[in-house]
GROMACS .gro file of C-alpha atoms in nm:
model
  264
    1UNK     CA    1  -2.161   1.979   1.232
    2UNK     CA    2  -2.468   1.799   1.064
    3UNK     CA    3  -2.466   1.670   0.695
    4UNK     CA    4  -2.767   1.630   0.457
    5UNK     CA    5  -2.761   1.249   0.365
    6UNK     CA    6  -2.937   1.365   0.036
    7UNK     CA    7  -2.631   1.542  -0.070
    8UNK     CA    8  -2.487   1.189  -0.183
    9UNK     CA    9  -2.625   0.927  -0.426
   10UNK     CA   10  -2.354   0.690  -0.358
   11UNK     CA   11  -2.146   0.568  -0.057
   12UNK     CA   12  -1.832   0.347  -0.121
   13UNK     CA   13  -1.696   0.190   0.166
   14UNK     CA   14  -1.378   0.003   0.232
   15UNK     CA   15  -1.396  -0.322   0.434
   16UNK     CA   16  -1.109  -0.437   0.662
   17UNK     CA   17  -1.088  -0.163   0.919
   18UNK     CA   18  -1.396   0.015   0.817
   19UNK     CA   19  -1.668  -0.232   0.831
   20UNK     CA   20  -1.505  -0.491   1.038
   21UNK     CA   21  -1.161  -0.610   1.155
   22UNK     CA   22  -1.085  -0.956   1.106
   23UNK     CA   23  -1.392  -1.136   1.196
   24UNK     CA   24  -1.543  -0.895   1.413
   25UNK     CA   25  -1.808  -0.644   1.261
   26UNK     CA   26  -1.751  -0.302   1.401
   27UNK     CA   27  -2.067  -0.157   1.609
   28UNK     CA   28  -2.316   0.020   1.407
   29UNK     CA   29  -2.188  -0.109   1.058
   30UNK     CA   30  -2.511  -0.311   1.017
   31UNK     CA   31  -2.731  -0.012   1.077
   32UNK     CA   32  -2.543   0.217   0.829
   33UNK     CA   33  -2.584  -0.016   0.563
   34UNK     CA   34  -2.926  -0.072   0.652
   35UNK     CA   35  -3.017   0.310   0.653
   36UNK     CA   36  -2.850   0.370   0.326
   37UNK     CA   37  -3.015   0.077   0.149
   38UNK     CA   38  -3.339   0.171   0.284
   39UNK     CA   39  -3.314   0.531   0.153
   40UNK     CA   40  -3.239   0.440  -0.182
   41UNK     CA   41  -2.856   0.519  -0.176
   42UNK     CA   42  -2.607   0.335  -0.420
   43UNK     CA   43  -2.380   0.151  -0.197
   44UNK     CA   44  -2.055  -0.005  -0.302
   45UNK     CA   45  -1.758  -0.191  -0.132
   46UNK     CA   46  -1.408  -0.139  -0.257
   47UNK     CA   47  -1.142  -0.337  -0.122
   48UNK     CA   48  -0.749  -0.371  -0.179
   49UNK     CA   49  -0.785  -0.744  -0.079
   50UNK     CA   50  -0.568  -0.939  -0.340
   51UNK     CA   51  -0.629  -1.284  -0.222
   52UNK     CA   52  -0.981  -1.338  -0.199
   53UNK     CA   53  -1.276  -1.333  -0.470
   54UNK     CA   54  -1.572  -1.114  -0.404
   55UNK     CA   55  -1.803  -1.385  -0.360
   56UNK     CA   56  -1.589  -1.530  -0.088
   57UNK     CA   57  -1.615  -1.205   0.074
   58UNK     CA   58  -1.965  -1.163   0.030
   59UNK     CA   59  -2.032  -1.490   0.212
   60UNK     CA   60  -1.802  -1.393   0.483
   61UNK     CA   61  -2.025  -1.060   0.519
   62UNK     CA   62  -2.354  -1.260   0.497
   63UNK     CA   63  -2.219  -1.466   0.777
   64UNK     CA   64  -2.152  -1.161   0.974
   65UNK     CA   65  -2.533  -1.076   0.909
   66UNK     CA   66  -2.464  -0.775   0.730
   67UNK     CA   67  -2.723  -0.704   0.458
   68UNK     CA   68  -2.468  -0.711   0.156
   69UNK     CA   69  -2.677  -0.961  -0.117
   70UNK     CA   70  -2.701  -0.676  -0.347
   71UNK     CA   71  -2.415  -0.450  -0.303
   72UNK     CA   72  -2.123  -0.462  -0.553
   73UNK     CA   73  -1.813  -0.567  -0.411
   74UNK     CA   74  -1.496  -0.472  -0.620
   75UNK     CA   75  -1.170  -0.616  -0.507
   76UNK     CA   76  -0.816  -0.590  -0.617
   77UNK     CA   77  -0.809  -0.976  -0.701
   78UNK     CA   78  -1.071  -0.936  -0.975
   79UNK     CA   79  -0.988  -0.600  -1.094
   80UNK     CA   80  -0.629  -0.679  -1.198
   81UNK     CA   81  -0.702  -0.905  -1.484
   82UNK     CA   82  -0.931  -0.668  -1.672
   83UNK     CA   83  -0.703  -0.366  -1.598
   84UNK     CA   84  -0.434  -0.575  -1.802
   85UNK     CA   85  -0.666  -0.663  -2.086
   86UNK     CA   86  -0.800  -0.330  -2.122
   87UNK     CA   87  -0.452  -0.136  -2.132
   88UNK     CA   88  -0.246  -0.365  -2.288
   89UNK     CA   89  -0.452  -0.695  -2.413
   90UNK     CA   90  -0.411  -1.049  -2.350
   91UNK     CA   91  -0.053  -1.088  -2.186
   92UNK     CA   92   0.181  -1.388  -2.081
   93UNK     CA   93   0.205  -1.344  -1.697
   94UNK     CA   94   0.381  -1.477  -1.375
   95UNK     CA   95   0.127  -1.463  -1.089
   96UNK     CA   96   0.257  -1.432  -0.733
   97UNK     CA   97  -0.038  -1.465  -0.505
   98UNK     CA   98  -0.353  -1.650  -0.437
   99UNK     CA   99  -0.533  -1.911  -0.665
  100UNK     CA  100  -0.824  -1.675  -0.691
  101UNK     CA  101  -0.562  -1.416  -0.835
  102UNK     CA  102  -0.460  -1.660  -1.097
  103UNK     CA  103  -0.833  -1.741  -1.185
  104UNK     CA  104  -0.902  -1.361  -1.238
  105UNK     CA  105  -0.622  -1.341  -1.468
  106UNK     CA  106  -0.720  -1.650  -1.681
  107UNK     CA  107  -1.095  -1.537  -1.696
  108UNK     CA  108  -0.974  -1.202  -1.865
  109UNK     CA  109  -0.791  -1.393  -2.130
  110UNK     CA  110  -0.424  -1.384  -2.007
  111UNK     CA  111  -0.167  -1.700  -2.023
  112UNK     CA  112  -0.071  -1.772  -1.663
  113UNK     CA  113   0.288  -1.932  -1.656
  114UNK     CA  114   0.404  -2.145  -1.400
  115UNK     CA  115   0.686  -1.937  -1.183
  116UNK     CA  116   1.036  -2.054  -1.247
  117UNK     CA  117   0.957  -2.237  -1.587
  118UNK     CA  118   1.205  -2.025  -1.762
  119UNK     CA  119   0.962  -1.893  -2.015
  120UNK     CA  120   0.958  -1.528  -2.112
  121UNK     CA  121   0.650  -1.333  -1.961
  122UNK     CA  122   0.527  -0.973  -2.039
  123UNK     CA  123   0.409  -0.903  -1.671
  124UNK     CA  124   0.495  -1.027  -1.307
  125UNK     CA  125   0.176  -0.950  -1.129
  126UNK     CA  126   0.207  -0.949  -0.756
  127UNK     CA  127  -0.078  -0.996  -0.482
  128UNK     CA  128  -0.054  -1.097  -0.114
  129UNK     CA  129   0.122  -1.431  -0.104
  130UNK     CA  130   0.112  -1.604   0.235
  131UNK     CA  131   0.352  -1.857   0.091
  132UNK     CA  132   0.602  -1.610  -0.051
  133UNK     CA  133   0.959  -1.749  -0.052
  134UNK     CA  134   1.302  -1.654  -0.133
  135UNK     CA  135   1.279  -1.874  -0.471
  136UNK     CA  136   0.976  -1.680  -0.557
  137UNK     CA  137   1.161  -1.358  -0.514
  138UNK     CA  138   1.444  -1.504  -0.709
  139UNK     CA  139   1.243  -1.611  -0.993
  140UNK     CA  140   1.036  -1.271  -0.980
  141UNK     CA  141   1.362  -1.082  -0.997
  142UNK     CA  142   1.504  -1.281  -1.296
  143UNK     CA  143   1.181  -1.212  -1.502
  144UNK     CA  144   1.197  -0.849  -1.440
  145UNK     CA  145   1.546  -0.825  -1.545
  146UNK     CA  146   1.487  -1.003  -1.856
  147UNK     CA  147   1.229  -0.732  -1.952
  148UNK     CA  148   0.913  -0.822  -1.781
  149UNK     CA  149   0.688  -0.517  -1.622
  150UNK     CA  150   0.594  -0.535  -1.255
  151UNK     CA  151   0.210  -0.498  -1.175
  152UNK     CA  152   0.085  -0.489  -0.805
  153UNK     CA  153  -0.265  -0.577  -0.712
  154UNK     CA  154  -0.215  -0.292  -0.434
  155UNK     CA  155   0.077  -0.136  -0.279
  156UNK     CA  156  -0.047  -0.145   0.097
  157UNK     CA  157   0.238  -0.239   0.324
  158UNK     CA  158   0.001  -0.404   0.555
  159UNK     CA  159  -0.362  -0.438   0.690
  160UNK     CA  160  -0.502  -0.423   1.031
  161UNK     CA  161  -0.534  -0.765   1.213
  162UNK     CA  162  -0.802  -0.821   1.455
  163UNK     CA  163  -0.577  -0.817   1.755
  164UNK     CA  164  -0.414  -0.507   1.646
  165UNK     CA  165  -0.129  -0.656   1.477
  166UNK     CA  166  -0.027  -0.556   1.117
  167UNK     CA  167  -0.066  -0.816   0.879
  168UNK     CA  168   0.191  -0.799   0.583
  169UNK     CA  169   0.031  -0.708   0.264
  170UNK     CA  170   0.139  -0.681  -0.110
  171UNK     CA  171   0.326  -0.378  -0.066
  172UNK     CA  172   0.587  -0.550   0.154
  173UNK     CA  173   0.642  -0.810  -0.118
  174UNK     CA  174   0.683  -0.513  -0.353
  175UNK     CA  175   0.933  -0.345  -0.153
  176UNK     CA  176   1.135  -0.672  -0.146
  177UNK     CA  177   1.148  -0.686  -0.520
  178UNK     CA  178   1.216  -0.321  -0.567
  179UNK     CA  179   1.516  -0.350  -0.304
  180UNK     CA  180   1.666  -0.612  -0.543
  181UNK     CA  181   1.576  -0.474  -0.875
  182UNK     CA  182   1.589  -0.109  -0.824
  183UNK     CA  183   1.276  -0.031  -0.990
  184UNK     CA  184   1.135   0.284  -0.874
  185UNK     CA  185   0.776   0.289  -1.030
  186UNK     CA  186   0.542   0.031  -0.986
  187UNK     CA  187   0.217   0.006  -1.171
  188UNK     CA  188  -0.082  -0.078  -0.953
  189UNK     CA  189  -0.466  -0.139  -0.976
  190UNK     CA  190  -0.567  -0.103  -0.621
  191UNK     CA  191  -0.658   0.225  -0.416
  192UNK     CA  192  -0.562   0.509  -0.432
  193UNK     CA  193  -0.509   0.458  -0.812
  194UNK     CA  194  -0.794   0.572  -1.034
  195UNK     CA  195  -0.884   0.236  -1.196
  196UNK     CA  196  -1.114   0.109  -0.941
  197UNK     CA  197  -1.310   0.447  -0.876
  198UNK     CA  198  -1.359   0.495  -1.264
  199UNK     CA  199  -1.508   0.151  -1.266
  200UNK     CA  200  -1.747   0.239  -1.016
  201UNK     CA  201  -1.838   0.583  -1.167
  202UNK     CA  202  -1.894   0.391  -1.519
  203UNK     CA  203  -2.098   0.144  -1.368
  204UNK     CA  204  -2.382   0.377  -1.269
  205UNK     CA  205  -2.289   0.683  -1.444
  206UNK     CA  206  -2.234   0.873  -1.136
  207UNK     CA  207  -2.116   1.221  -1.076
  208UNK     CA  208  -1.799   1.200  -0.857
  209UNK     CA  209  -1.919   1.515  -0.659
  210UNK     CA  210  -2.221   1.304  -0.539
  211UNK     CA  211  -2.011   1.027  -0.384
  212UNK     CA  212  -1.867   0.966  -0.050
  213UNK     CA  213  -1.561   0.748  -0.005
  214UNK     CA  214  -1.533   0.601   0.336
  215UNK     CA  215  -1.259   0.431   0.480
  216UNK     CA  216  -0.979   0.411   0.748
  217UNK     CA  217  -0.668   0.433   0.546
  218UNK     CA  218  -0.571   0.792   0.456
  219UNK     CA  219  -0.323   0.699   0.181
  220UNK     CA  220  -0.569   0.455  -0.016
  221UNK     CA  221  -0.923   0.512   0.084
  222UNK     CA  222  -0.905   0.876   0.159
  223UNK     CA  223  -0.632   0.997  -0.099
  224UNK     CA  224  -0.789   0.758  -0.368
  225UNK     CA  225  -1.145   0.930  -0.341
  226UNK     CA  226  -0.999   1.274  -0.315
  227UNK     CA  227  -0.800   1.224  -0.634
  228UNK     CA  228  -1.110   1.075  -0.806
  229UNK     CA  229  -1.298   1.400  -0.712
  230UNK     CA  230  -1.539   1.238  -0.441
  231UNK     CA  231  -1.599   1.358  -0.099
  232UNK     CA  232  -1.424   1.163   0.168
  233UNK     CA  233  -1.511   1.041   0.527
  234UNK     CA  234  -1.230   0.913   0.731
  235UNK     CA  235  -1.244   0.661   1.016
  236UNK     CA  236  -0.974   0.764   1.241
  237UNK     CA  237  -0.947   0.498   1.520
  238UNK     CA  238  -0.819   0.782   1.703
  239UNK     CA  239  -0.518   0.866   1.492
  240UNK     CA  240  -0.426   1.212   1.337
  241UNK     CA  241  -0.464   1.268   0.957
  242UNK     CA  242  -0.137   1.277   0.783
  243UNK     CA  243  -0.022   1.631   0.722
  244UNK     CA  244   0.195   1.525   0.430
  245UNK     CA  245  -0.115   1.462   0.218
  246UNK     CA  246  -0.187   1.811   0.177
  247UNK     CA  247  -0.561   1.799   0.228
  248UNK     CA  248  -0.804   1.708   0.484
  249UNK     CA  249  -1.099   1.456   0.437
  250UNK     CA  250  -1.488   1.617   0.419
  251UNK     CA  251  -1.566   1.440   0.730
  252UNK     CA  252  -1.361   1.281   1.035
  253UNK     CA  253  -1.506   0.999   1.253
  254UNK     CA  254  -1.347   0.789   1.510
  255UNK     CA  255  -1.544   0.497   1.409
  256UNK     CA  256  -1.812   0.365   1.183
  257UNK     CA  257  -2.080   0.399   1.457
  258UNK     CA  258  -2.053   0.751   1.454
  259UNK     CA  259  -2.145   0.761   1.064
  260UNK     CA  260  -2.527   0.854   1.097
  261UNK     CA  261  -2.488   1.091   1.386
  262UNK     CA  262  -2.322   1.325   1.161
  263UNK     CA  263  -2.641   1.333   0.927
  264UNK     CA  264  -2.970   1.489   0.940
   0.00000   0.00000   0.00000
């Protein structure tokens, strides 16, 4: 089946598992991005990465020889601060995650308290934390028991590593916190939730029906794009699309290298 590339004004790509894996660019990714840029399409990167800043990711992509100098990069690390400010105003927060996550929160006007200091906070914000400990879990649970609200940068349990091993993500930490606290609903800023998609739509005053969300994760990339009213392309890597989602992506590709083959 051939598709007309002109039907979409905007292409939104996930990064890890779609454009690259670890430090390895998938074959064809560079050509896909170059073609879209040269034909005047809007291109965005949208990642649930909750440890790195967008500029760090941009530098990594440039080192991979990808044409990303002018492509907007939206990451959960930098979205969560504005999300909290827009919805709740300036807040007192404990942050579990990277220094970049703390910087993002401070830039948005939030007061980041030292975890374990004993002061009451409004929110416990959780991103991927490679130094997560029992003590951090204990302190987090104590804050939540005292009335703080739990906010996750994303709810992914893992992301794919370069060697195929599953790398634990924010959702695995959230699961530990939920197991202790009994909290059922967790607010999140990352895909598949609406906030990052609304941000992209508003940046360029886009019509969602003219946007194609491309990603490898059915539960975040594809579900998020679908819920936002966008068309979706799933990079399957040979897997089957989950029946329980109750819909199918508009396009299914085994890898990003097949992307241009389906377009006239």
